[in-house]
mmCIF file with all atom_site columns, C-alpha atoms and ligand atoms in Angstrom:
data_model
loop_
_atom_site.group_PDB
_atom_site.id
_atom_site.type_symbol
_atom_site.label_atom_id
_atom_site.label_alt_id
_atom_site.label_comp_id
_atom_site.label_asym_id
_atom_site.label_entity_id
_atom_site.label_seq_id
_atom_site.pdbx_PDB_ins_code
_atom_site.Cartn_x
_atom_site.Cartn_y
_atom_site.Cartn_z
_atom_site.occupancy
_atom_site.B_iso_or_equiv
_atom_site.pdbx_formal_charge
_atom_site.auth_seq_id
_atom_site.auth_comp_id
_atom_site.auth_asym_id
_atom_site.auth_atom_id
_atom_site.pdbx_PDB_model_num
ATOM   1   C CA  . MET A 1 1   ? -12.117 7.677   -22.278 1.00 72.00 ? 299 MET A CA  1
ATOM   2   C CA  . LYS A 1 2   ? -9.788  8.998   -19.612 1.00 80.00 ? 300 LYS A CA  1
ATOM   3   C CA  . THR A 1 3   ? -7.946  6.175   -17.888 1.00 94.00 ? 301 THR A CA  1
ATOM   4   C CA  . LEU A 1 4   ? -6.349  5.882   -14.466 1.00 97.00 ? 302 LEU A CA  1
ATOM   5   C CA  . TYR A 1 5   ? -2.996  6.296   -16.222 1.00 98.00 ? 303 TYR A CA  1
ATOM   6   C CA  . ASP A 1 6   ? -4.106  9.752   -17.383 1.00 98.00 ? 304 ASP A CA  1
ATOM   7   C CA  . ALA A 1 7   ? -4.920  10.720  -13.790 1.00 98.00 ? 305 ALA A CA  1
ATOM   8   C CA  . ILE A 1 8   ? -1.497  9.713   -12.410 1.00 98.00 ? 306 ILE A CA  1
ATOM   9   C CA  . ARG A 1 9   ? 1.239   12.332  -12.792 1.00 98.00 ? 307 ARG A CA  1
ATOM   10  C CA  . THR A 1 10  ? 4.806   11.216  -13.448 1.00 98.00 ? 308 THR A CA  1
ATOM   11  C CA  . VAL A 1 11  ? 7.483   13.473  -11.954 1.00 98.00 ? 309 VAL A CA  1
ATOM   12  C CA  . PRO A 1 12  ? 10.898  12.595  -13.410 1.00 97.00 ? 310 PRO A CA  1
ATOM   13  C CA  . ASN A 1 13  ? 13.965  12.680  -11.157 1.00 96.00 ? 311 ASN A CA  1
ATOM   14  C CA  . TYR A 1 14  ? 12.044  12.908  -7.847  1.00 95.00 ? 312 TYR A CA  1
ATOM   15  C CA  . PRO A 1 15  ? 13.130  12.410  -5.088  1.00 92.00 ? 313 PRO A CA  1
ATOM   16  C CA  . LYS A 1 16  ? 16.437  11.854  -6.858  1.00 92.00 ? 314 LYS A CA  1
ATOM   17  C CA  . ASP A 1 17  ? 17.931  11.516  -10.327 1.00 94.00 ? 315 ASP A CA  1
ATOM   18  C CA  . GLY A 1 18  ? 16.705  8.557   -12.330 1.00 92.00 ? 316 GLY A CA  1
ATOM   19  C CA  . ILE A 1 19  ? 13.486  7.937   -10.342 1.00 93.00 ? 317 ILE A CA  1
ATOM   20  C CA  . MET A 1 20  ? 10.170  8.314   -12.174 1.00 95.00 ? 318 MET A CA  1
ATOM   21  C CA  . PHE A 1 21  ? 7.907   9.296   -9.275  1.00 96.00 ? 319 PHE A CA  1
ATOM   22  C CA  . ARG A 1 22  ? 4.321   8.138   -9.835  1.00 98.00 ? 320 ARG A CA  1
ATOM   23  C CA  . ASP A 1 23  ? 2.306   10.852  -8.108  1.00 98.00 ? 321 ASP A CA  1
ATOM   24  C CA  . ILE A 1 24  ? -1.242  9.885   -7.092  1.00 98.00 ? 322 ILE A CA  1
ATOM   25  C CA  . THR A 1 25  ? -2.181  13.339  -5.742  1.00 98.00 ? 323 THR A CA  1
ATOM   26  C CA  . THR A 1 26  ? -3.578  14.142  -9.203  1.00 98.00 ? 324 THR A CA  1
ATOM   27  C CA  . LEU A 1 27  ? -5.625  10.925  -9.123  1.00 98.00 ? 325 LEU A CA  1
ATOM   28  C CA  . LEU A 1 28  ? -6.946  11.695  -5.630  1.00 98.00 ? 326 LEU A CA  1
ATOM   29  C CA  . SER A 1 29  ? -8.071  15.211  -6.622  1.00 98.00 ? 327 SER A CA  1
ATOM   30  C CA  . ASP A 1 30  ? -9.933  13.832  -9.663  1.00 98.00 ? 328 ASP A CA  1
ATOM   31  C CA  . ALA A 1 31  ? -13.270 12.683  -8.214  1.00 98.00 ? 329 ALA A CA  1
ATOM   32  C CA  . ARG A 1 32  ? -13.966 10.219  -11.008 1.00 97.00 ? 330 ARG A CA  1
ATOM   33  C CA  . ALA A 1 33  ? -10.490 8.678   -10.982 1.00 98.00 ? 331 ALA A CA  1
ATOM   34  C CA  . PHE A 1 34  ? -10.467 8.353   -7.182  1.00 98.00 ? 332 PHE A CA  1
ATOM   35  C CA  . MET A 1 35  ? -13.919 6.765   -7.215  1.00 98.00 ? 333 MET A CA  1
ATOM   36  C CA  . THR A 1 36  ? -12.997 4.450   -10.111 1.00 98.00 ? 334 THR A CA  1
ATOM   37  C CA  . SER A 1 37  ? -9.882  3.276   -8.241  1.00 98.00 ? 335 SER A CA  1
ATOM   38  C CA  . VAL A 1 38  ? -11.682 2.613   -4.970  1.00 98.00 ? 336 VAL A CA  1
ATOM   39  C CA  . ASP A 1 39  ? -14.613 0.979   -6.792  1.00 98.00 ? 337 ASP A CA  1
ATOM   40  C CA  . ALA A 1 40  ? -12.231 -1.393  -8.614  1.00 98.00 ? 338 ALA A CA  1
ATOM   41  C CA  . LEU A 1 41  ? -10.581 -2.437  -5.348  1.00 98.00 ? 339 LEU A CA  1
ATOM   42  C CA  . VAL A 1 42  ? -13.959 -2.840  -3.627  1.00 98.00 ? 340 VAL A CA  1
ATOM   43  C CA  . GLN A 1 43  ? -15.314 -4.933  -6.481  1.00 98.00 ? 341 GLN A CA  1
ATOM   44  C CA  . HIS A 1 44  ? -12.346 -7.286  -6.258  1.00 98.00 ? 342 HIS A CA  1
ATOM   45  C CA  . HIS A 1 45  ? -12.517 -7.680  -2.479  1.00 97.00 ? 343 HIS A CA  1
ATOM   46  C CA  . VAL A 1 46  ? -16.215 -7.391  -1.732  1.00 95.00 ? 344 VAL A CA  1
ATOM   47  C CA  . SER A 1 47  ? -16.710 -11.109 -1.131  1.00 94.00 ? 345 SER A CA  1
ATOM   48  C CA  . ASP A 1 48  ? -13.497 -11.523 0.892   1.00 94.00 ? 346 ASP A CA  1
ATOM   49  C CA  . GLU A 1 49  ? -13.997 -11.615 4.619   1.00 93.00 ? 347 GLU A CA  1
ATOM   50  C CA  . PHE A 1 50  ? -11.544 -9.138  6.100   1.00 97.00 ? 348 PHE A CA  1
ATOM   51  C CA  . ASP A 1 51  ? -11.790 -7.764  9.608   1.00 98.00 ? 349 ASP A CA  1
ATOM   52  C CA  . LEU A 1 52  ? -9.343  -4.930  9.009   1.00 98.00 ? 350 LEU A CA  1
ATOM   53  C CA  . VAL A 1 53  ? -7.670  -2.876  6.306   1.00 98.00 ? 351 VAL A CA  1
ATOM   54  C CA  . ALA A 1 54  ? -4.072  -1.892  7.134   1.00 99.00 ? 352 ALA A CA  1
ATOM   55  C CA  . GLY A 1 55  ? -2.742  1.187   5.297   1.00 98.00 ? 353 GLY A CA  1
ATOM   56  C CA  . ILE A 1 56  ? 0.929   2.134   5.004   1.00 98.00 ? 354 ILE A CA  1
ATOM   57  C CA  . GLU A 1 57  ? 1.873   5.775   5.802   1.00 98.00 ? 355 GLU A CA  1
ATOM   58  C CA  . ALA A 1 58  ? 1.066   8.065   4.177   1.00 97.00 ? 356 ALA A CA  1
ATOM   59  C CA  . ARG A 1 59  ? -0.661  7.510   0.835   1.00 98.00 ? 357 ARG A CA  1
ATOM   60  C CA  . GLY A 1 60  ? -1.839  4.074   1.935   1.00 98.00 ? 358 GLY A CA  1
ATOM   61  C CA  . PHE A 1 61  ? -3.965  5.821   4.577   1.00 98.00 ? 359 PHE A CA  1
ATOM   62  C CA  . ILE A 1 62  ? -5.999  7.622   1.919   1.00 98.00 ? 360 ILE A CA  1
ATOM   63  C CA  . VAL A 1 63  ? -6.732  4.633   -0.319  1.00 98.00 ? 361 VAL A CA  1
ATOM   64  C CA  . GLY A 1 64  ? -6.928  2.223   2.634   1.00 98.00 ? 362 GLY A CA  1
ATOM   65  C CA  . GLY A 1 65  ? -9.252  4.473   4.624   1.00 98.00 ? 363 GLY A CA  1
ATOM   66  C CA  . ALA A 1 66  ? -11.688 4.769   1.727   1.00 98.00 ? 364 ALA A CA  1
ATOM   67  C CA  . LEU A 1 67  ? -11.527 1.023   1.128   1.00 98.00 ? 365 LEU A CA  1
ATOM   68  C CA  . ALA A 1 68  ? -12.074 0.159   4.802   1.00 98.00 ? 366 ALA A CA  1
ATOM   69  C CA  . HIS A 1 69  ? -15.176 2.330   4.861   1.00 98.00 ? 367 HIS A CA  1
ATOM   70  C CA  . ARG A 1 70  ? -16.596 0.710   1.726   1.00 98.00 ? 368 ARG A CA  1
ATOM   71  C CA  . LEU A 1 71  ? -15.789 -2.831  2.923   1.00 98.00 ? 369 LEU A CA  1
ATOM   72  C CA  . ALA A 1 72  ? -17.186 -2.083  6.404   1.00 97.00 ? 370 ALA A CA  1
ATOM   73  C CA  . CYS A 1 73  ? -13.842 -3.008  7.984   1.00 97.00 ? 371 CYS A CA  1
ATOM   74  C CA  . GLY A 1 74  ? -11.833 -1.350  10.703  1.00 98.00 ? 372 GLY A CA  1
ATOM   75  C CA  . PHE A 1 75  ? -8.624  0.464   9.719   1.00 98.00 ? 373 PHE A CA  1
ATOM   76  C CA  . ILE A 1 76  ? -5.148  0.215   11.237  1.00 98.00 ? 374 ILE A CA  1
ATOM   77  C CA  . PRO A 1 77  ? -2.252  2.537   10.386  1.00 98.00 ? 375 PRO A CA  1
ATOM   78  C CA  . VAL A 1 78  ? 1.241   1.188   9.691   1.00 98.00 ? 376 VAL A CA  1
ATOM   79  C CA  . ARG A 1 79  ? 3.400   4.221   10.496  1.00 98.00 ? 377 ARG A CA  1
ATOM   80  C CA  . LYS A 1 80  ? 6.935   5.500   10.290  1.00 97.00 ? 378 LYS A CA  1
ATOM   81  C CA  . LYS A 1 81  ? 8.972   5.142   13.477  1.00 98.00 ? 379 LYS A CA  1
ATOM   82  C CA  . GLY A 1 82  ? 8.010   7.352   16.415  1.00 98.00 ? 380 GLY A CA  1
ATOM   83  C CA  . LYS A 1 83  ? 4.541   8.435   15.243  1.00 98.00 ? 381 LYS A CA  1
ATOM   84  C CA  . LEU A 1 84  ? 2.289   6.051   17.179  1.00 98.00 ? 382 LEU A CA  1
ATOM   85  C CA  . PRO A 1 85  ? 1.509   7.017   20.788  1.00 98.00 ? 383 PRO A CA  1
ATOM   86  C CA  . ALA A 1 86  ? 1.068   3.637   22.533  1.00 98.00 ? 384 ALA A CA  1
ATOM   87  C CA  . ALA A 1 87  ? 3.264   0.498   22.710  1.00 98.00 ? 385 ALA A CA  1
ATOM   88  C CA  . THR A 1 88  ? 4.429   -0.663  19.287  1.00 98.00 ? 386 THR A CA  1
ATOM   89  C CA  . PHE A 1 89  ? 6.101   -3.453  17.360  1.00 98.00 ? 387 PHE A CA  1
ATOM   90  C CA  . ALA A 1 90  ? 8.855   -2.201  15.036  1.00 98.00 ? 388 ALA A CA  1
ATOM   91  C CA  . GLN A 1 91  ? 10.277  -3.667  11.849  1.00 98.00 ? 389 GLN A CA  1
ATOM   92  C CA  . ASP A 1 92  ? 13.326  -2.435  9.954   1.00 97.00 ? 390 ASP A CA  1
ATOM   93  C CA  . TYR A 1 93  ? 13.431  -2.698  6.176   1.00 96.00 ? 391 TYR A CA  1
ATOM   94  C CA  . ASP A 1 94  ? 15.992  -1.917  3.503   1.00 91.00 ? 392 ASP A CA  1
ATOM   95  C CA  . LEU A 1 95  ? 15.898  1.177   1.351   1.00 84.00 ? 393 LEU A CA  1
ATOM   96  C CA  . GLU A 1 96  ? 18.173  1.716   -1.620  1.00 71.00 ? 394 GLU A CA  1
ATOM   97  C CA  . TYR A 1 97  ? 20.566  3.497   0.749   1.00 73.00 ? 395 TYR A CA  1
ATOM   98  C CA  . GLY A 1 98  ? 20.299  2.428   4.405   1.00 84.00 ? 396 GLY A CA  1
ATOM   99  C CA  . THR A 1 99  ? 17.258  1.256   6.328   1.00 93.00 ? 397 THR A CA  1
ATOM   100 C CA  . ASP A 1 100 ? 13.985  2.632   7.687   1.00 96.00 ? 398 ASP A CA  1
ATOM   101 C CA  . THR A 1 101 ? 11.541  1.423   10.319  1.00 98.00 ? 399 THR A CA  1
ATOM   102 C CA  . LEU A 1 102 ? 7.780   0.870   10.327  1.00 98.00 ? 400 LEU A CA  1
ATOM   103 C CA  . GLU A 1 103 ? 5.631   0.395   13.431  1.00 98.00 ? 401 GLU A CA  1
ATOM   104 C CA  . ILE A 1 104 ? 2.137   -0.716  14.427  1.00 98.00 ? 402 ILE A CA  1
ATOM   105 C CA  . HIS A 1 105 ? 0.481   -0.615  17.817  1.00 98.00 ? 403 HIS A CA  1
ATOM   106 C CA  . SER A 1 106 ? 1.140   -3.950  19.472  1.00 98.00 ? 404 SER A CA  1
ATOM   107 C CA  . ASP A 1 107 ? -2.568  -4.160  20.408  1.00 98.00 ? 405 ASP A CA  1
ATOM   108 C CA  . ALA A 1 108 ? -3.843  -3.029  16.979  1.00 98.00 ? 406 ALA A CA  1
ATOM   109 C CA  . LEU A 1 109 ? -5.253  -6.479  16.230  1.00 97.00 ? 407 LEU A CA  1
ATOM   110 C CA  . THR A 1 110 ? -6.963  -9.330  17.954  1.00 96.00 ? 408 THR A CA  1
ATOM   111 C CA  . PRO A 1 111 ? -5.069  -12.544 17.128  1.00 96.00 ? 409 PRO A CA  1
ATOM   112 C CA  . GLY A 1 112 ? -6.618  -14.320 14.146  1.00 98.00 ? 410 GLY A CA  1
ATOM   113 C CA  . GLN A 1 113 ? -8.065  -11.210 12.547  1.00 98.00 ? 411 GLN A CA  1
ATOM   114 C CA  . LYS A 1 114 ? -7.949  -11.190 8.754   1.00 98.00 ? 412 LYS A CA  1
ATOM   115 C CA  . VAL A 1 115 ? -6.241  -8.193  7.175   1.00 98.00 ? 413 VAL A CA  1
ATOM   116 C CA  . LEU A 1 116 ? -6.115  -6.558  3.725   1.00 98.00 ? 414 LEU A CA  1
ATOM   117 C CA  . LEU A 1 117 ? -2.854  -4.595  3.311   1.00 98.00 ? 415 LEU A CA  1
ATOM   118 C CA  . VAL A 1 118 ? -3.065  -1.430  1.166   1.00 98.00 ? 416 VAL A CA  1
ATOM   119 C CA  . ASP A 1 119 ? -0.583  1.102   -0.213  1.00 98.00 ? 417 ASP A CA  1
ATOM   120 C CA  . ASP A 1 120 ? -0.492  3.412   -3.220  1.00 98.00 ? 418 ASP A CA  1
ATOM   121 C CA  . LEU A 1 121 ? 2.378   1.656   -4.991  1.00 98.00 ? 419 LEU A CA  1
ATOM   122 C CA  . ILE A 1 122 ? 4.533   -1.462  -4.859  1.00 97.00 ? 420 ILE A CA  1
ATOM   123 C CA  . ALA A 1 123 ? 8.118   -1.273  -6.093  1.00 96.00 ? 421 ALA A CA  1
ATOM   124 C CA  . THR A 1 124 ? 10.666  -3.624  -4.469  1.00 95.00 ? 422 THR A CA  1
ATOM   125 C CA  . GLY A 1 125 ? 8.099   -4.824  -1.926  1.00 97.00 ? 423 GLY A CA  1
ATOM   126 C CA  . GLY A 1 126 ? 10.362  -4.084  1.047   1.00 96.00 ? 424 GLY A CA  1
ATOM   127 C CA  . THR A 1 127 ? 7.841   -1.732  2.656   1.00 97.00 ? 425 THR A CA  1
ATOM   128 C CA  . ALA A 1 128 ? 4.922   -4.130  2.212   1.00 98.00 ? 426 ALA A CA  1
ATOM   129 C CA  . GLU A 1 129 ? 6.990   -7.075  3.462   1.00 98.00 ? 427 GLU A CA  1
ATOM   130 C CA  . ALA A 1 130 ? 7.838   -5.140  6.642   1.00 98.00 ? 428 ALA A CA  1
ATOM   131 C CA  . ALA A 1 131 ? 4.150   -4.298  7.125   1.00 98.00 ? 429 ALA A CA  1
ATOM   132 C CA  . ILE A 1 132 ? 3.180   -7.969  6.690   1.00 98.00 ? 430 ILE A CA  1
ATOM   133 C CA  . LYS A 1 133 ? 5.746   -9.011  9.314   1.00 98.00 ? 431 LYS A CA  1
ATOM   134 C CA  . LEU A 1 134 ? 4.369   -6.449  11.772  1.00 98.00 ? 432 LEU A CA  1
ATOM   135 C CA  . ILE A 1 135 ? 0.750   -7.499  11.263  1.00 98.00 ? 433 ILE A CA  1
ATOM   136 C CA  . GLU A 1 136 ? 1.667   -11.156 11.619  1.00 98.00 ? 434 GLU A CA  1
ATOM   137 C CA  . ARG A 1 137 ? 3.757   -10.464 14.745  1.00 98.00 ? 435 ARG A CA  1
ATOM   138 C CA  . ALA A 1 138 ? 0.652   -8.842  16.260  1.00 97.00 ? 436 ALA A CA  1
ATOM   139 C CA  . GLY A 1 139 ? -1.287  -12.055 15.500  1.00 97.00 ? 437 GLY A CA  1
ATOM   140 C CA  . GLY A 1 140 ? -3.093  -10.967 12.352  1.00 98.00 ? 438 GLY A CA  1
ATOM   141 C CA  . GLU A 1 141 ? -3.312  -12.860 9.085   1.00 98.00 ? 439 GLU A CA  1
ATOM   142 C CA  . VAL A 1 142 ? -2.599  -10.905 5.882   1.00 98.00 ? 440 VAL A CA  1
ATOM   143 C CA  . ILE A 1 143 ? -5.044  -12.429 3.404   1.00 98.00 ? 441 ILE A CA  1
ATOM   144 C CA  . ALA A 1 144 ? -4.304  -10.136 0.446   1.00 98.00 ? 442 ALA A CA  1
ATOM   145 C CA  . CYS A 1 145 ? -2.419  -7.005  -0.602  1.00 98.00 ? 443 CYS A CA  1
ATOM   146 C CA  . SER A 1 146 ? -3.750  -4.258  -2.891  1.00 98.00 ? 444 SER A CA  1
ATOM   147 C CA  . PHE A 1 147 ? -1.995  -1.335  -4.547  1.00 98.00 ? 445 PHE A CA  1
ATOM   148 C CA  . VAL A 1 148 ? -3.065  1.231   -7.091  1.00 98.00 ? 446 VAL A CA  1
ATOM   149 C CA  . ILE A 1 149 ? 0.286   1.072   -8.930  1.00 98.00 ? 447 ILE A CA  1
ATOM   150 C CA  . ASP A 1 150 ? 2.697   -1.774  -9.718  1.00 98.00 ? 448 ASP A CA  1
ATOM   151 C CA  . LEU A 1 151 ? 6.310   -1.327  -10.847 1.00 97.00 ? 449 LEU A CA  1
ATOM   152 C CA  . PRO A 1 152 ? 6.727   -4.978  -11.876 1.00 97.00 ? 450 PRO A CA  1
ATOM   153 C CA  . ASP A 1 153 ? 10.372  -4.739  -12.909 1.00 97.00 ? 451 ASP A CA  1
ATOM   154 C CA  . LEU A 1 154 ? 11.327  -4.059  -9.277  1.00 95.00 ? 452 LEU A CA  1
ATOM   155 C CA  . GLY A 1 155 ? 9.934   -7.430  -8.216  1.00 97.00 ? 453 GLY A CA  1
ATOM   156 C CA  . GLY A 1 156 ? 7.731   -6.495  -5.266  1.00 97.00 ? 454 GLY A CA  1
ATOM   157 C CA  . ARG A 1 157 ? 4.618   -8.203  -6.516  1.00 98.00 ? 455 ARG A CA  1
ATOM   158 C CA  . ALA A 1 158 ? 6.552   -11.428 -7.180  1.00 98.00 ? 456 ALA A CA  1
ATOM   159 C CA  . LYS A 1 159 ? 8.107   -11.205 -3.697  1.00 98.00 ? 457 LYS A CA  1
ATOM   160 C CA  . LEU A 1 160 ? 4.698   -10.961 -1.981  1.00 98.00 ? 458 LEU A CA  1
ATOM   161 C CA  . GLU A 1 161 ? 3.268   -13.733 -4.159  1.00 98.00 ? 459 GLU A CA  1
ATOM   162 C CA  . ALA A 1 162 ? 6.234   -15.941 -3.180  1.00 98.00 ? 460 ALA A CA  1
ATOM   163 C CA  . MET A 1 163 ? 5.185   -15.292 0.447   1.00 98.00 ? 461 MET A CA  1
ATOM   164 C CA  . GLY A 1 164 ? 1.768   -16.716 -0.480  1.00 98.00 ? 462 GLY A CA  1
ATOM   165 C CA  . LYS A 1 165 ? 0.007   -13.341 -0.560  1.00 98.00 ? 463 LYS A CA  1
ATOM   166 C CA  . PRO A 1 166 ? -2.384  -12.628 -3.440  1.00 98.00 ? 464 PRO A CA  1
ATOM   167 C CA  . VAL A 1 167 ? -1.666  -9.189  -4.937  1.00 98.00 ? 465 VAL A CA  1
ATOM   168 C CA  . LEU A 1 168 ? -4.068  -6.865  -6.773  1.00 98.00 ? 466 LEU A CA  1
ATOM   169 C CA  . THR A 1 169 ? -2.802  -3.798  -8.656  1.00 98.00 ? 467 THR A CA  1
ATOM   170 C CA  . LEU A 1 170 ? -4.775  -1.469  -10.913 1.00 98.00 ? 468 LEU A CA  1
ATOM   171 C CA  . VAL A 1 171 ? -2.105  0.012   -13.180 1.00 98.00 ? 469 VAL A CA  1
ATOM   172 C CA  . SER A 1 172 ? 1.372   -1.154  -14.076 1.00 98.00 ? 470 SER A CA  1
ATOM   173 C CA  . TYR A 1 173 ? 4.430   0.752   -15.351 1.00 97.00 ? 471 TYR A CA  1
ATOM   174 C CA  . GLU A 1 174 ? 6.909   -1.564  -17.031 1.00 94.00 ? 472 GLU A CA  1
ATOM   175 C CA  . GLY A 1 175 ? 10.528  -0.520  -17.322 1.00 87.00 ? 473 GLY A CA  1
ATOM   176 C CA  . ASP A 1 176 ? 10.795  1.411   -14.015 1.00 77.00 ? 474 ASP A CA  1
HETATM 177 P P1  . LIG B 2 .   ? 9.026   -0.504  -2.067  1.00 75.07 ? 215 LIG B P1  1
HETATM 178 O O1  . LIG B 2 .   ? 9.256   -0.754  -0.594  1.00 75.07 ? 215 LIG B O1  1
HETATM 179 O O2  . LIG B 2 .   ? 10.291  -0.482  -2.850  1.00 75.07 ? 215 LIG B O2  1
HETATM 180 O O3  . LIG B 2 .   ? 7.985   -1.434  -2.636  1.00 75.07 ? 215 LIG B O3  1
HETATM 181 O O4  . LIG B 2 .   ? 8.464   0.984   -2.197  1.00 75.07 ? 215 LIG B O4  1
HETATM 182 C C1  . LIG B 2 .   ? 7.123   1.252   -1.974  1.00 75.07 ? 215 LIG B C1  1
HETATM 183 C C2  . LIG B 2 .   ? 6.919   2.530   -1.211  1.00 75.07 ? 215 LIG B C2  1
HETATM 184 O O5  . LIG B 2 .   ? 7.738   3.588   -1.700  1.00 75.07 ? 215 LIG B O5  1
HETATM 185 C C3  . LIG B 2 .   ? 5.490   2.985   -1.341  1.00 75.07 ? 215 LIG B C3  1
HETATM 186 O O6  . LIG B 2 .   ? 5.048   3.464   -0.062  1.00 75.07 ? 215 LIG B O6  1
HETATM 187 C C4  . LIG B 2 .   ? 5.521   4.072   -2.383  1.00 75.07 ? 215 LIG B C4  1
HETATM 188 O O7  . LIG B 2 .   ? 4.671   5.136   -2.021  1.00 75.07 ? 215 LIG B O7  1
HETATM 189 C C5  . LIG B 2 .   ? 6.981   4.538   -2.431  1.00 75.07 ? 215 LIG B C5  1
HETATM 190 N N1  . LIG B 2 .   ? 7.552   4.544   -3.808  1.00 75.07 ? 215 LIG B N1  1
HETATM 191 C C6  . LIG B 2 .   ? 8.566   3.761   -4.261  1.00 75.07 ? 215 LIG B C6  1
HETATM 192 N N2  . LIG B 2 .   ? 8.872   4.026   -5.543  1.00 75.07 ? 215 LIG B N2  1
HETATM 193 C C7  . LIG B 2 .   ? 8.004   4.985   -5.939  1.00 75.07 ? 215 LIG B C7  1
HETATM 194 C C8  . LIG B 2 .   ? 7.777   5.678   -7.196  1.00 75.07 ? 215 LIG B C8  1
HETATM 195 N N3  . LIG B 2 .   ? 8.518   5.422   -8.298  1.00 75.07 ? 215 LIG B N3  1
HETATM 196 N N4  . LIG B 2 .   ? 6.782   6.598   -7.247  1.00 75.07 ? 215 LIG B N4  1
HETATM 197 C C9  . LIG B 2 .   ? 6.033   6.853   -6.143  1.00 75.07 ? 215 LIG B C9  1
HETATM 198 N N5  . LIG B 2 .   ? 6.195   6.249   -4.944  1.00 75.07 ? 215 LIG B N5  1
HETATM 199 C C10 . LIG B 2 .   ? 7.164   5.330   -4.835  1.00 75.07 ? 215 LIG B C10 1
#
């Protein structure tokens, strides 16, 4: 049987030497693999009571949008700096070289709303941690975090769990 691993393409040395890029575009274009992924996330979260799914730009919008629809939740985008039109909160986070900034609309949430954070992949966890800080600054409560892919050696999952956030991932690549 074809697995989710078979549907994910690995592109060596992208975007730079030494990185094994785990490309989900091949999973998204495979109807069965896309459905299987979303179904697995839905099954895990169906009895959780979220108000909102937050997706991280850009691949987190695709998985998060599908999940929000299936869980009958609203969706909020966590975007790269300068993309959102209204007033925002901003959060810097570290990249391997330098920093980047994520933003959400400052009125994206009503205080106390329960949020499921979604992205395609967790590596060091810096991106997800920045998204959690933004959601919590806006008054939301991040109840859980879900990703299609885990790179456990980079420690992101452990970092979010140390923050008290339950983490679900569907596939895991050790040694990256
Ligand atoms: P991090 O902040 O280190 O957890 O990185 C997670 C973000 O970077 C996610 O939005 C991923 O889409 C992207 N990313 C990091 N490493 C990879 C990789 N090896 N393959 C694909 N995407 C990656």
